Short mmCIF file of C-alpha atoms in Angstrom, two decimals:
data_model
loop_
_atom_site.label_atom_id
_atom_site.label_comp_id
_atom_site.label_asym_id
_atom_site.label_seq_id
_atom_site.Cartn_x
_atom_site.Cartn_y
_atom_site.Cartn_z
CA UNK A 1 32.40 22.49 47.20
CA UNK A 2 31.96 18.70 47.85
CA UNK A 3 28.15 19.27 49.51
CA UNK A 4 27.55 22.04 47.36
CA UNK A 5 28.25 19.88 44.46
CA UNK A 6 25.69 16.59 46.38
CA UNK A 7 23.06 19.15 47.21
CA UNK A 8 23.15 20.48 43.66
CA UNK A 9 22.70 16.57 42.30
CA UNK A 10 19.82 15.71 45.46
CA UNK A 11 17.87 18.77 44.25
CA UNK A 12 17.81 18.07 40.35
CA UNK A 13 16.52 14.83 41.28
CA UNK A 14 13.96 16.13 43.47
CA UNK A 15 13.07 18.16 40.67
CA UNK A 16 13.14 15.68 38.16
CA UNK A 17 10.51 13.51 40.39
CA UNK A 18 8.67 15.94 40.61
CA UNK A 19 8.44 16.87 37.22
CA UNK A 20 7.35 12.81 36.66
CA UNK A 21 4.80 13.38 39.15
CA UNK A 22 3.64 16.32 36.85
CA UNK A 23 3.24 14.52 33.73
CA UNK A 24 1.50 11.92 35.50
CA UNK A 25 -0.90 14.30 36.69
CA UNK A 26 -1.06 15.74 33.31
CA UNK A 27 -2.07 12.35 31.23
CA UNK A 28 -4.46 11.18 33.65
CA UNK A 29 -5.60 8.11 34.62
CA UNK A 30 -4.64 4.92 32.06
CA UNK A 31 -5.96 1.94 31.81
CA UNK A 32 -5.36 -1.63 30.55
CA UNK A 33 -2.24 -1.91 28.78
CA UNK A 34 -1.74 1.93 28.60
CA UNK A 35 -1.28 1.75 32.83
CA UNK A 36 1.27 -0.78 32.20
CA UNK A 37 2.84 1.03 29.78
CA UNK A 38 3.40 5.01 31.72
CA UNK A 39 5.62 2.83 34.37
CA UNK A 40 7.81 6.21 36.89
CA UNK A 41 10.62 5.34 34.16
CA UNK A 42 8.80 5.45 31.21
CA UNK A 43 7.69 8.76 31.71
CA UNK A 44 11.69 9.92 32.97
CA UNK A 45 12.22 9.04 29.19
CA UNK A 46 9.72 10.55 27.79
CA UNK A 47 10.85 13.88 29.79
CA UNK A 48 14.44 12.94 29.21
CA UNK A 49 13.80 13.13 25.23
CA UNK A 50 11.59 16.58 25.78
CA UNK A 51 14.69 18.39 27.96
CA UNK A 52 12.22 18.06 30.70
CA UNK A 53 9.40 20.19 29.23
CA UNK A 54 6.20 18.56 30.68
CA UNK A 55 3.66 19.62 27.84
CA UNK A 56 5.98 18.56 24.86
CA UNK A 57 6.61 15.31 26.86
CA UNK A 58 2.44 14.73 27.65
CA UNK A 59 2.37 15.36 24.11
CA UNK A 60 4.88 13.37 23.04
CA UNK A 61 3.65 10.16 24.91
CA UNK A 62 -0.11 11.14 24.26
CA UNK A 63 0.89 10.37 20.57
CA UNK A 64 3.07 7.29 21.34
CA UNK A 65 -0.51 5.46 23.68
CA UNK A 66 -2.23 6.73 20.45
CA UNK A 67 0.02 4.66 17.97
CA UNK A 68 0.82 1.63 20.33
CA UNK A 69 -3.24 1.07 20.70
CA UNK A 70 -3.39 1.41 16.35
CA UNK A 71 -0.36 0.14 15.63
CA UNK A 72 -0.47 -3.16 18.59
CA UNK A 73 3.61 -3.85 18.59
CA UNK A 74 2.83 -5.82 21.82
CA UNK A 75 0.84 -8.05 19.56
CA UNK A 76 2.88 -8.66 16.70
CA UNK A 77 4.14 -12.30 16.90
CA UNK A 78 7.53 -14.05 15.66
CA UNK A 79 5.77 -16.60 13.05
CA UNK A 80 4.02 -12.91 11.71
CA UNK A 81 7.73 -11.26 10.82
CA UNK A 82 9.86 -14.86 10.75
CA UNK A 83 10.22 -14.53 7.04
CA UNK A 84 11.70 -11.38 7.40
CA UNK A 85 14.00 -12.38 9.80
CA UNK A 86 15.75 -15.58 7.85
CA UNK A 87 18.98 -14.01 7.22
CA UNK A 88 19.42 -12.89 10.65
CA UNK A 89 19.23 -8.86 8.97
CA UNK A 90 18.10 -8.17 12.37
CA UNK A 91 18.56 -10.51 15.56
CA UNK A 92 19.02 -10.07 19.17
CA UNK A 93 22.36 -11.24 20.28
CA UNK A 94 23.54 -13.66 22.76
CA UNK A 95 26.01 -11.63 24.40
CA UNK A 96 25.49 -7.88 26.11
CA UNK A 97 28.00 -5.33 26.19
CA UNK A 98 29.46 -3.95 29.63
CA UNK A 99 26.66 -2.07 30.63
CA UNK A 100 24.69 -5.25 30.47
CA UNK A 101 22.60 -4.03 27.73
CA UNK A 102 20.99 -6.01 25.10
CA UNK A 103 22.41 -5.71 21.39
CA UNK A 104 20.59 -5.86 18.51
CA UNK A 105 22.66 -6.77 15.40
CA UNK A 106 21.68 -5.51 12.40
CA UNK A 107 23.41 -6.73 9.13
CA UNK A 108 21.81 -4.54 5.67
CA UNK A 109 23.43 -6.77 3.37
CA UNK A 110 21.24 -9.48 4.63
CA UNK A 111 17.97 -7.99 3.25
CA UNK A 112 16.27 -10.63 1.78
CA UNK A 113 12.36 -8.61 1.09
CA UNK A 114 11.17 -5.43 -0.17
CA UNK A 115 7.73 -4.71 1.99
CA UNK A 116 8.65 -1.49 3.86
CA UNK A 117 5.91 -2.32 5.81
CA UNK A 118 7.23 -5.88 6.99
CA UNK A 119 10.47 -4.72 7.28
CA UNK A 120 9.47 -1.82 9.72
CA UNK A 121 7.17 -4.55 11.64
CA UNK A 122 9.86 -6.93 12.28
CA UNK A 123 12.25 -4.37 13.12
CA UNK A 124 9.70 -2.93 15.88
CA UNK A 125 8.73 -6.79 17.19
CA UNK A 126 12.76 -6.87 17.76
CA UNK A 127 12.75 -4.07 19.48
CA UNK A 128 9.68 -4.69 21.83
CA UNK A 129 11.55 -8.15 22.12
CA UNK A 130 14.97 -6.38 23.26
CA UNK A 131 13.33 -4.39 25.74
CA UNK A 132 11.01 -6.78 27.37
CA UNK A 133 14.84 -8.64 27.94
CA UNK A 134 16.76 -5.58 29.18
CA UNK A 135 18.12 -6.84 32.65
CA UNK A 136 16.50 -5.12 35.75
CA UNK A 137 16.85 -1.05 36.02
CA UNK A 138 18.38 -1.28 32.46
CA UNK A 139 16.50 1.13 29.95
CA UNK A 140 18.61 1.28 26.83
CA UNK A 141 20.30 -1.04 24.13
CA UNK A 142 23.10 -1.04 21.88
CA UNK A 143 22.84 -1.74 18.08
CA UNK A 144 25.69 -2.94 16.16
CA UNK A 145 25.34 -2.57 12.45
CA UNK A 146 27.70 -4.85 10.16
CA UNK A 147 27.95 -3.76 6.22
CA UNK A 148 29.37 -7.43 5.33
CA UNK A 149 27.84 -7.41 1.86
CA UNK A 150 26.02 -4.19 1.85
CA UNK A 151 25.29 -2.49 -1.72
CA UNK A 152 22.71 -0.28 -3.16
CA UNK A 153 20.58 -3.32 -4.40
CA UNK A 154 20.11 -4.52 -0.35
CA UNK A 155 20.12 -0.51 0.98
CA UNK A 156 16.53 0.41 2.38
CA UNK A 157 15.25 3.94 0.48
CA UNK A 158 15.32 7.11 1.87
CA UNK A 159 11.49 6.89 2.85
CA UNK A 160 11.61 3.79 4.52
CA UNK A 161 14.56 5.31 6.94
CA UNK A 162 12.92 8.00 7.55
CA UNK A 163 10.33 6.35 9.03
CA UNK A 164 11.87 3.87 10.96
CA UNK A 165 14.02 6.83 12.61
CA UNK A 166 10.23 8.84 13.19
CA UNK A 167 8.99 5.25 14.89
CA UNK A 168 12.30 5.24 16.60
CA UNK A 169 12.49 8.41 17.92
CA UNK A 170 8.39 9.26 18.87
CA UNK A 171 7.44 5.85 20.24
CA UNK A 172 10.63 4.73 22.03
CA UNK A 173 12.85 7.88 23.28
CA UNK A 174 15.91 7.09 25.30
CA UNK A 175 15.77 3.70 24.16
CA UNK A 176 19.01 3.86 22.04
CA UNK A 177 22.27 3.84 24.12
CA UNK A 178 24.74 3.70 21.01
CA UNK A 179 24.67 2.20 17.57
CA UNK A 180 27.85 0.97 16.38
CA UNK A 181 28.39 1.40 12.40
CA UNK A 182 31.01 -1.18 11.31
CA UNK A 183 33.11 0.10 8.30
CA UNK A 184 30.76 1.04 6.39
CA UNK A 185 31.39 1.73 2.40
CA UNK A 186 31.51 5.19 1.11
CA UNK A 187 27.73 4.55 -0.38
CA UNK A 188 26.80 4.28 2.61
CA UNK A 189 28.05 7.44 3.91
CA UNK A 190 26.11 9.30 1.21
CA UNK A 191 22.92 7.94 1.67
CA UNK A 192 23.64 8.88 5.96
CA UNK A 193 23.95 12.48 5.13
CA UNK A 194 20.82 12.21 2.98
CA UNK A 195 19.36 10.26 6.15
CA UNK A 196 20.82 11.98 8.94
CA UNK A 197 18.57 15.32 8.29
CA UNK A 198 15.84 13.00 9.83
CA UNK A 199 17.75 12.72 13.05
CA UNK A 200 17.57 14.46 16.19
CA UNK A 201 20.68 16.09 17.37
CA UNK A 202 20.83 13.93 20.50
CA UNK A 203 20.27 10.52 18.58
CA UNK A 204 22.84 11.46 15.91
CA UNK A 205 25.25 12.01 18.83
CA UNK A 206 24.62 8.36 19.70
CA UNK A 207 25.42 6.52 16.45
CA UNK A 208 29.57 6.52 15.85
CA UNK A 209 30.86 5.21 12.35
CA UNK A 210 34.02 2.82 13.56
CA UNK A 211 36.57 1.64 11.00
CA UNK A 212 38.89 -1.65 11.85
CA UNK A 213 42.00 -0.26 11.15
CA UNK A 214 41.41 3.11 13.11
CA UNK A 215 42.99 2.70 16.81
CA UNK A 216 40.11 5.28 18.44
CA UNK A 217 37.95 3.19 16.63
CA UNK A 218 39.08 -0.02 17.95
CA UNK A 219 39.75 1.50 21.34
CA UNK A 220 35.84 2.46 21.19
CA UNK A 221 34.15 -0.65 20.45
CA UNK A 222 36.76 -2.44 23.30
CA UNK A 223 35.19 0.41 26.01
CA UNK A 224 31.66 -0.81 25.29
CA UNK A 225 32.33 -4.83 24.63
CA UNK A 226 34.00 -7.69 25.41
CA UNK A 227 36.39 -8.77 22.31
CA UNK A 228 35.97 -12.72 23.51
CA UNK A 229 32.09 -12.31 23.13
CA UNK A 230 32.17 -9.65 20.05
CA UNK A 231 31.91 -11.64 16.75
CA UNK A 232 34.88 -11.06 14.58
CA UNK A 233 32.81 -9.10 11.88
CA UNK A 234 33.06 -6.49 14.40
CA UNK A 235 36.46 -6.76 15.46
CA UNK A 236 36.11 -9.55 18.03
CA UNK A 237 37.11 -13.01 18.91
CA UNK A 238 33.40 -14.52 19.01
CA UNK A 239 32.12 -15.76 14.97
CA UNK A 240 28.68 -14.56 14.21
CA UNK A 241 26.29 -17.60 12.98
CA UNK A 242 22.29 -16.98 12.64
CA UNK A 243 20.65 -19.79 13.15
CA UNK A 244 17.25 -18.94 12.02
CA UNK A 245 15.17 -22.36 13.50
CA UNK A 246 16.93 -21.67 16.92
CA UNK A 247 16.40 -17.89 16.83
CA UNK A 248 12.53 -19.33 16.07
CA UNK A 249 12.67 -21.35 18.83
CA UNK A 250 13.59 -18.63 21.23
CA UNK A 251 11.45 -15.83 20.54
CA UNK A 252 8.61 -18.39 20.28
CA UNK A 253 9.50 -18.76 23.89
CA UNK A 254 9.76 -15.10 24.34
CA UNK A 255 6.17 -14.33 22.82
CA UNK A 256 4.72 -16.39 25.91
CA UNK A 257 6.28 -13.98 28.32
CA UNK A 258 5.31 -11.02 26.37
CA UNK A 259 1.93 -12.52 25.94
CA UNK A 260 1.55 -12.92 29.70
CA UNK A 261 3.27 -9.53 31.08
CA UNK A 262 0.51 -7.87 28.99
CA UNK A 263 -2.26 -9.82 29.53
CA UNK A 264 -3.39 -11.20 26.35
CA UNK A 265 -4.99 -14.84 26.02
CA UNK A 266 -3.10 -16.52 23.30
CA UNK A 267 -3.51 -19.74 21.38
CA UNK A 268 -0.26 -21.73 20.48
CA UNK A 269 0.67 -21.94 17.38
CA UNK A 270 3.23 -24.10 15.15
CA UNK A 271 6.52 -23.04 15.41
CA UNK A 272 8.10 -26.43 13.08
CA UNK A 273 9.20 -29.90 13.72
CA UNK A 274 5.54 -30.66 15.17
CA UNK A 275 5.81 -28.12 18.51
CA UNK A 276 3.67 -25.98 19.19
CA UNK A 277 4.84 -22.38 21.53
CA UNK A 278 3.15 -23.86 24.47
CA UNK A 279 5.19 -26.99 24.12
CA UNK A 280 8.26 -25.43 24.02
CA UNK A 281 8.28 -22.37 25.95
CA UNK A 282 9.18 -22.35 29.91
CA UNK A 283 7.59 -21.79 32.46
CA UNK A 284 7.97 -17.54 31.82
CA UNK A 285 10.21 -15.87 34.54
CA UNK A 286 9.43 -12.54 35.98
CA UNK A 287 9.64 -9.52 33.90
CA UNK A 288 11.87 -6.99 34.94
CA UNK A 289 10.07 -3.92 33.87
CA UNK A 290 7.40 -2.77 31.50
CA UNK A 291 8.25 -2.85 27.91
CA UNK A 292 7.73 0.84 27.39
#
């Protein structure tokens, strides 16, 4: 039963390389930052979100090259979205969870604008910034979403949702480990059913509402984190303070790395306090894997 059971495994993964090799043939030939972009994994994800169907998967990332070379995430900058980010609504944490995955915290009652536009183009520079510092072989995040403060004056509207969650789920499949929602009020749970028709099955299996005084719940969030590094709005040890100039400071740093894994010639600009990005930023370390 033992080799069935390994020859079973070796031939889906045969089959599953062979099916990357497929929709490699299939797309053809890219070049620039497109080549960089349909990296072996990248196109496992895109098959992984398709049940393995090549066509629907060609299609599928056909659409994605199509909105990356419109839409330019690679090229959105932190001093573009930093006013959208000075309440920390959304912010990479400092801390991963066992997996070694990056987090993104997300806190709704910190919503401080009302562009949909800006807030959907800081969320996807944060996201493009999470992956490009996902440790090596490492594919997905985590989100943690804390409703500290959250009421129907800071809520997003339905359309905006929905199309973060069709950005979300076209352009960056398999990205999404888990997202964590933190005892969230009962308005909230209404406008989730309203939002939740938007959602693919397999996403809405990934995001679990967790409730402090609810052992599974607590028992949950302890399987996927560290309660000495979780901040204590989530039931940790760790506190939770946003720094916005040092958050600046970092993914100032960060845009020079992103700026070099993808090739583009950039001039540094002021970040505050008289520096400049190319003042401040190291020397940028290797890149683990494309930011697809």
């Amino acid at each position: 039963m033992f080799l069935r059971r390994r020859h079973t495994q070796t031939d889906d993964s045969e089959q599953r390389d062979a099916k990357v090799s497929e929709l490699k043939t299939a797309i053809g030939p890219q070049s620039g930052r497109s080549s960089k972009y349909c990296t072996d994994a990248c196109l496992r994800r895109y098959l992984e979100a398709r049940n393995w169907n090549v066509d629907k998967s060609k299609k599928m990332l056909e659409e994605t090259l199509k909105w990356r070379s419109a839409y330019k995430p690679e090229e959105i900058r932190w001093h573009e979205v930093a006013h959208e980010g000075e309440t920390g609504k959304v912010s990479r944490a400092n801390f991963h969870d066992r997996h070694g995955r990056t987090v993104l915290i997300m806190r709704p009652g910190m919503q401080n604008t009302t562009s949909a536009e800006n807030n959907i183009r800081h969320l996807v520079y944060l996201l493009e910034n999470a992956i490009m510092n996902l440790s090596e072989g490492q594919e997905q995040m985590s989100w943690l979403i804390d409703f500290t403060g959250f009421s129907l004056n800071t809520n997003i509207s339905v359309r905006t949702a929905r199309d973060i969650i069709y950005i979300l789920q076209s352009h960056y499949p398999e990205r999404l480990a888990i997202a964590f929602l933190y005892n969230p009020p009962r308005i909230f749970e209404a406008f989730y059913k309203a939002v939740k028709y938007f959602l693919d099955p397999k996403t809405a299996q990934k995001v679990k509402f967790v409730y402090p005084k609810n052992k599974d719940s607590v028992e949950l969030m302890k399987s996927y984190f560290d309660v000495e590094n979780l901040p204590s709005e989530f039931g940790g040890k760790a506190s939770l303070k946003y720094d916005h100039e040092e958050f600046s400071r970092l993914m100032a740093q960060d845009d020079v790395k992103t700026a070099k894994f993808w090739g583009i010639d950039e001039k540094p600009y002021h970040i505050g306090n008289g520096y400049s990005v190319a003042e401040v930023a190291p020397e940028p370390t290797p890149i683990a894997q494309a930011a697809s």
